[in-house]
JSON list of C-alpha atoms in Angstrom, two decimals:
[
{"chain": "A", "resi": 13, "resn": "UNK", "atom": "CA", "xyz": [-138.95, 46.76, -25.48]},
{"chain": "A", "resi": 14, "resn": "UNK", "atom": "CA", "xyz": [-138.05, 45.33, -21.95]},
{"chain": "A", "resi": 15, "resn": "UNK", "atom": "CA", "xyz": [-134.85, 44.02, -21.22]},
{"chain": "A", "resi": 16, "resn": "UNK", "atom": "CA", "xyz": [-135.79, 42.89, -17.91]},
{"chain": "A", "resi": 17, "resn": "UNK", "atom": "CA", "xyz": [-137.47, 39.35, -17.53]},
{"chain": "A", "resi": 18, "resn": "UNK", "atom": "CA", "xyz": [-140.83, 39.13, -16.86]},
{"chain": "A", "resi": 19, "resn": "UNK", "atom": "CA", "xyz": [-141.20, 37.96, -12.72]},
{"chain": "A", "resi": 20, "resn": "UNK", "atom": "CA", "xyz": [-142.63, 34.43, -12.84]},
{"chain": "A", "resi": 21, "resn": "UNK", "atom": "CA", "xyz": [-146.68, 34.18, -11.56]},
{"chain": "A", "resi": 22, "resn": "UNK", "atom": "CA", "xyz": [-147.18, 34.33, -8.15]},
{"chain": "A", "resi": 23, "resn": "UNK", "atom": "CA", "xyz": [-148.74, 31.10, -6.92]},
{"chain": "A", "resi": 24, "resn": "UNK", "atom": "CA", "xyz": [-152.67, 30.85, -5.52]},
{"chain": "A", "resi": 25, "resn": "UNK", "atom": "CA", "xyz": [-152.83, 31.18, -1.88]},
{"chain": "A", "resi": 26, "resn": "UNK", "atom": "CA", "xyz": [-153.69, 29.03, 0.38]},
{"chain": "A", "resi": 27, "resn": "UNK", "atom": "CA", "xyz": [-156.32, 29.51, 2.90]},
{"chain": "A", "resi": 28, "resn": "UNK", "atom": "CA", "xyz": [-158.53, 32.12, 3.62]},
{"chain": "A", "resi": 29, "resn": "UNK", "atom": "CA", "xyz": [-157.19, 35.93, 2.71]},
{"chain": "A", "resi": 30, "resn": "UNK", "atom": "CA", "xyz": [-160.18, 38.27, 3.43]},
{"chain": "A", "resi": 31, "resn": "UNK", "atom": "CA", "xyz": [-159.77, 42.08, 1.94]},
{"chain": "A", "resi": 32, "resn": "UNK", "atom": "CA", "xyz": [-162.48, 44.63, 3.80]},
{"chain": "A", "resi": 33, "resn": "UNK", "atom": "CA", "xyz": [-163.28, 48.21, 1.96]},
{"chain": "A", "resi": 34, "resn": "UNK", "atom": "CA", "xyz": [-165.79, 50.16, 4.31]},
{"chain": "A", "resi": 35, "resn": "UNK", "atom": "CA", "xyz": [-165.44, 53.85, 2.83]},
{"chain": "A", "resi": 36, "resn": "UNK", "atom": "CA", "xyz": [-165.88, 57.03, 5.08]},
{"chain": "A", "resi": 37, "resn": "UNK", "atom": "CA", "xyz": [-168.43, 58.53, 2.94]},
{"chain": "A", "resi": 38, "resn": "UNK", "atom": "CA", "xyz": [-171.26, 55.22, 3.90]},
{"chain": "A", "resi": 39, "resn": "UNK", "atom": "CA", "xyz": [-169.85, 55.08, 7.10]},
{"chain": "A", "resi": 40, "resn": "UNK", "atom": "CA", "xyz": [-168.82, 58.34, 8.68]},
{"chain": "A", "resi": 41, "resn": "UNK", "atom": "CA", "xyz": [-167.90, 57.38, 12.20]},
{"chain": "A", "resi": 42, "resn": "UNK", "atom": "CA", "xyz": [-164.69, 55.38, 12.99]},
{"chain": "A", "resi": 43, "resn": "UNK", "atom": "CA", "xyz": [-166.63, 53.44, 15.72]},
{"chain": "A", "resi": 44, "resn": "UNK", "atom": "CA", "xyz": [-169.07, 52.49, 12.98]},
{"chain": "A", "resi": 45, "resn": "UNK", "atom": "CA", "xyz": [-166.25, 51.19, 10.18]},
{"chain": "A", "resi": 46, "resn": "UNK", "atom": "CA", "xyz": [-164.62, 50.16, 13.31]},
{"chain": "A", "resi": 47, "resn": "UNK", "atom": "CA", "xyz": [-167.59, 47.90, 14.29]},
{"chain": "A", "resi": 48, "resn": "UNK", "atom": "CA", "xyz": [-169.01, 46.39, 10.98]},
{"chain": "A", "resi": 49, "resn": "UNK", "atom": "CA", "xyz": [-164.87, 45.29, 10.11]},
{"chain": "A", "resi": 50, "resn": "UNK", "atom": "CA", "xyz": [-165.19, 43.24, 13.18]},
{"chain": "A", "resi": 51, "resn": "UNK", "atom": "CA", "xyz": [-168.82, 41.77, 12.05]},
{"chain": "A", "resi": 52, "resn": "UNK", "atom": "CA", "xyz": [-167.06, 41.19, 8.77]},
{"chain": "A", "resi": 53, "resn": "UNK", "atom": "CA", "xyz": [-164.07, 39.37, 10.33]},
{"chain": "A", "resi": 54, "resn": "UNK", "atom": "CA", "xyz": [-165.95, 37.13, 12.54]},
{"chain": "A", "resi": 55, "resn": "UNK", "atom": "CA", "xyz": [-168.99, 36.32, 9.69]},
{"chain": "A", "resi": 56, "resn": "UNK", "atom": "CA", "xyz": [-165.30, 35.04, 7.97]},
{"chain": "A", "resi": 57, "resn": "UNK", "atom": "CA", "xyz": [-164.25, 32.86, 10.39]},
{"chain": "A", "resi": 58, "resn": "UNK", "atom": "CA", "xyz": [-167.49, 31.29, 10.94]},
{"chain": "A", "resi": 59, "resn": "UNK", "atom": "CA", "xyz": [-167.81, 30.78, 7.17]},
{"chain": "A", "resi": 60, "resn": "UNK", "atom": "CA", "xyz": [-164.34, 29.84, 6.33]},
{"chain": "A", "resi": 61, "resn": "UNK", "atom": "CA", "xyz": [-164.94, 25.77, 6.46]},
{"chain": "A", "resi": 62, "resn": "UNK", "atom": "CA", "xyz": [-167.70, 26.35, 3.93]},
{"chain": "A", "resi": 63, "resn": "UNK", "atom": "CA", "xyz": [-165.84, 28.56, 1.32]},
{"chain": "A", "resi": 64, "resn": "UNK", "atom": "CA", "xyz": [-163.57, 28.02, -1.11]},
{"chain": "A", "resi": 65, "resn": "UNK", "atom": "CA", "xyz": [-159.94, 28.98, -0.75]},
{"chain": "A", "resi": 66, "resn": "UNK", "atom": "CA", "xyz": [-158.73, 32.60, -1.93]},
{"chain": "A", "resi": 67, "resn": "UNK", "atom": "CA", "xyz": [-159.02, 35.93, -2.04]},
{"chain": "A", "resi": 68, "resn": "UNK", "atom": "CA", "xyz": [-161.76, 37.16, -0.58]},
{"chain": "A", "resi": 69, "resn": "UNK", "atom": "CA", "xyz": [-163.45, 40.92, -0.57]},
{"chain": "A", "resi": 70, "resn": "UNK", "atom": "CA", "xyz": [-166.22, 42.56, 0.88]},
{"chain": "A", "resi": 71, "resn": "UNK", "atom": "CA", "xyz": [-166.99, 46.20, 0.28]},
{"chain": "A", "resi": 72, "resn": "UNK", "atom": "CA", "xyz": [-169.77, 48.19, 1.77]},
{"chain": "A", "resi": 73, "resn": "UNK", "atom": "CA", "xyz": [-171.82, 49.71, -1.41]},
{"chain": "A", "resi": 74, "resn": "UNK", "atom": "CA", "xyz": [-174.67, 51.21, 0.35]},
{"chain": "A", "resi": 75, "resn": "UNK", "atom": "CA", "xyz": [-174.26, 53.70, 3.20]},
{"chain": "A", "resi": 76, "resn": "UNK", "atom": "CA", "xyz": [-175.62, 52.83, 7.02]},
{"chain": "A", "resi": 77, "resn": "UNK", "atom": "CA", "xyz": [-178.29, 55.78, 7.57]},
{"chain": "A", "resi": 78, "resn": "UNK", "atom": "CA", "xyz": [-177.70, 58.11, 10.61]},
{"chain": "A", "resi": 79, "resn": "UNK", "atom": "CA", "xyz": [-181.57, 58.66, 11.33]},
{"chain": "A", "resi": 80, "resn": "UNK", "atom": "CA", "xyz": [-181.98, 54.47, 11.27]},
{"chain": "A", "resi": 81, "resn": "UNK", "atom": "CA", "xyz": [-179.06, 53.94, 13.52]},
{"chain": "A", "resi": 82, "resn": "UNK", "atom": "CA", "xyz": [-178.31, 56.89, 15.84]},
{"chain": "A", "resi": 83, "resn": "UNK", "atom": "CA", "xyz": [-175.88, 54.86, 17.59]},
{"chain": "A", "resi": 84, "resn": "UNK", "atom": "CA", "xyz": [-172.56, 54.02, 15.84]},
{"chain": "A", "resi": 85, "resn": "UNK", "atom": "CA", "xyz": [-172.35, 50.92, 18.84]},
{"chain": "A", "resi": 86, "resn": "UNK", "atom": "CA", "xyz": [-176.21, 49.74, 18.50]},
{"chain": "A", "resi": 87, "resn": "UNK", "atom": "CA", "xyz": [-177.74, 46.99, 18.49]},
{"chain": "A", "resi": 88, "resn": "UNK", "atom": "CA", "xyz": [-179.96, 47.58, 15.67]},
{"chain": "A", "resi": 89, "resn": "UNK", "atom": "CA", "xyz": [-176.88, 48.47, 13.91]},
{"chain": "A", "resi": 90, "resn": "UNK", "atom": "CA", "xyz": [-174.88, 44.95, 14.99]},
{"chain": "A", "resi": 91, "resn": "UNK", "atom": "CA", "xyz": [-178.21, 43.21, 13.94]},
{"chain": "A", "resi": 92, "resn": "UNK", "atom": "CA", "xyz": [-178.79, 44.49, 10.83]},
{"chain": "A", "resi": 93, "resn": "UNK", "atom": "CA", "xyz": [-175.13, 44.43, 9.93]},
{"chain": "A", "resi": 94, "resn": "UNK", "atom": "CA", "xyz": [-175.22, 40.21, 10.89]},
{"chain": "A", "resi": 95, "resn": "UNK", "atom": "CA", "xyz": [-177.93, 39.61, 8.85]},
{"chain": "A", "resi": 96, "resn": "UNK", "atom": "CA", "xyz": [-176.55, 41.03, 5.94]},
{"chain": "A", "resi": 97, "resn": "UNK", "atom": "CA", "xyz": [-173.51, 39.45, 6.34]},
{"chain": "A", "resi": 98, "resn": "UNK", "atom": "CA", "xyz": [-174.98, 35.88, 6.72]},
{"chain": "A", "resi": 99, "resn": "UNK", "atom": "CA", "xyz": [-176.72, 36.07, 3.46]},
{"chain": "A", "resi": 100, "resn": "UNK", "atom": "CA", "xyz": [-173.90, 37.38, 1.49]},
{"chain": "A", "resi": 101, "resn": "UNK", "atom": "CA", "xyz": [-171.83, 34.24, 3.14]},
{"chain": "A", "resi": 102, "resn": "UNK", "atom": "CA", "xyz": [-174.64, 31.99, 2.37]},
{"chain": "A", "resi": 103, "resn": "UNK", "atom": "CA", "xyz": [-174.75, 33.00, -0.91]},
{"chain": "A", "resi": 104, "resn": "UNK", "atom": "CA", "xyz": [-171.02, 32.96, -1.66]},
{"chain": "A", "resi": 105, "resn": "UNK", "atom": "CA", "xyz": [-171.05, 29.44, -0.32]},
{"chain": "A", "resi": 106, "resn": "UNK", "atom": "CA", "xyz": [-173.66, 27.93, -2.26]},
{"chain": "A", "resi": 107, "resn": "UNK", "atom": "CA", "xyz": [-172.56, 25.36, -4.67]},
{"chain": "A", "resi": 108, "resn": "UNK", "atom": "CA", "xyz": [-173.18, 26.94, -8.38]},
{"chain": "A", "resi": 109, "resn": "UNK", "atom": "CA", "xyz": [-176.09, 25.25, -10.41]},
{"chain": "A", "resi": 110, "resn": "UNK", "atom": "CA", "xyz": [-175.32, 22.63, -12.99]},
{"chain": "A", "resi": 111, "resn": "UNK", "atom": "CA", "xyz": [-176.50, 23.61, -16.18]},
{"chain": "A", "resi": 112, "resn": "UNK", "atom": "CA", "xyz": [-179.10, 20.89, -17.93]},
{"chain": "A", "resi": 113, "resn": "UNK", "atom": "CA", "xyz": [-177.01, 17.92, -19.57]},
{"chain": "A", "resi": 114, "resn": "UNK", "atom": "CA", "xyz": [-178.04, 17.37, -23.23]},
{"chain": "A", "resi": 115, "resn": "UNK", "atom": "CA", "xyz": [-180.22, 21.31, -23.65]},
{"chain": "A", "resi": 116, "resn": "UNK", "atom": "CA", "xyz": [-178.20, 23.82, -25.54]},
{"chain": "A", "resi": 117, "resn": "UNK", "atom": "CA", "xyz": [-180.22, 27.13, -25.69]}
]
């Protein structure tokens, strides 16, 4: 057993934290991680009065093809990436559906 006391729980934070994870194998260009991190941040800021305080994390999951995009700097690129980032905030600030008062399933 541990002699050492356990270190007391870190409070919640305050605010708006934002964590980004844009791996090199769906984005192989700097200039294109580079590019959707700063589509990321600013989607955030515009967002931020609607969300909830915390943590929050967005990862790329799906890579950015080379033959849709050529350009790591295009505008069909910084379109496509804007879109997808306004739904994803819409989404995450939606208020969550009440369940039905007096139904059980």
């Amino acid at each position: 057993m541990d002699d050492q006391p356990a270190l007391p729980a870190a409070p919640a934070p305050s605010g708006h934290w934002l964590g980004l994870v844009v791996p090199k194998r769906h984005a192989k260009r700097a200039v294109t991680r580079n590019l959707i991190k700063r589509q990321v941040r600013a989607a955030m800021a515009a967002h931020a009065d609607q969300l909830p305080p915390g943590l929050w994390v967005v990862r790329l999951k799906m890579p950015f093809e080379r033959s849709t995009f050529t350009s790591p700097g295009s505008d069909a690129l910084r379109e496509a990436t804007r879109a997808e980032l306004l739904q994803v905030f819409r989404r995450a600030s939606a208020p969550e559906p009440r369940p039905a008062q007096g139904r059980r399933p």
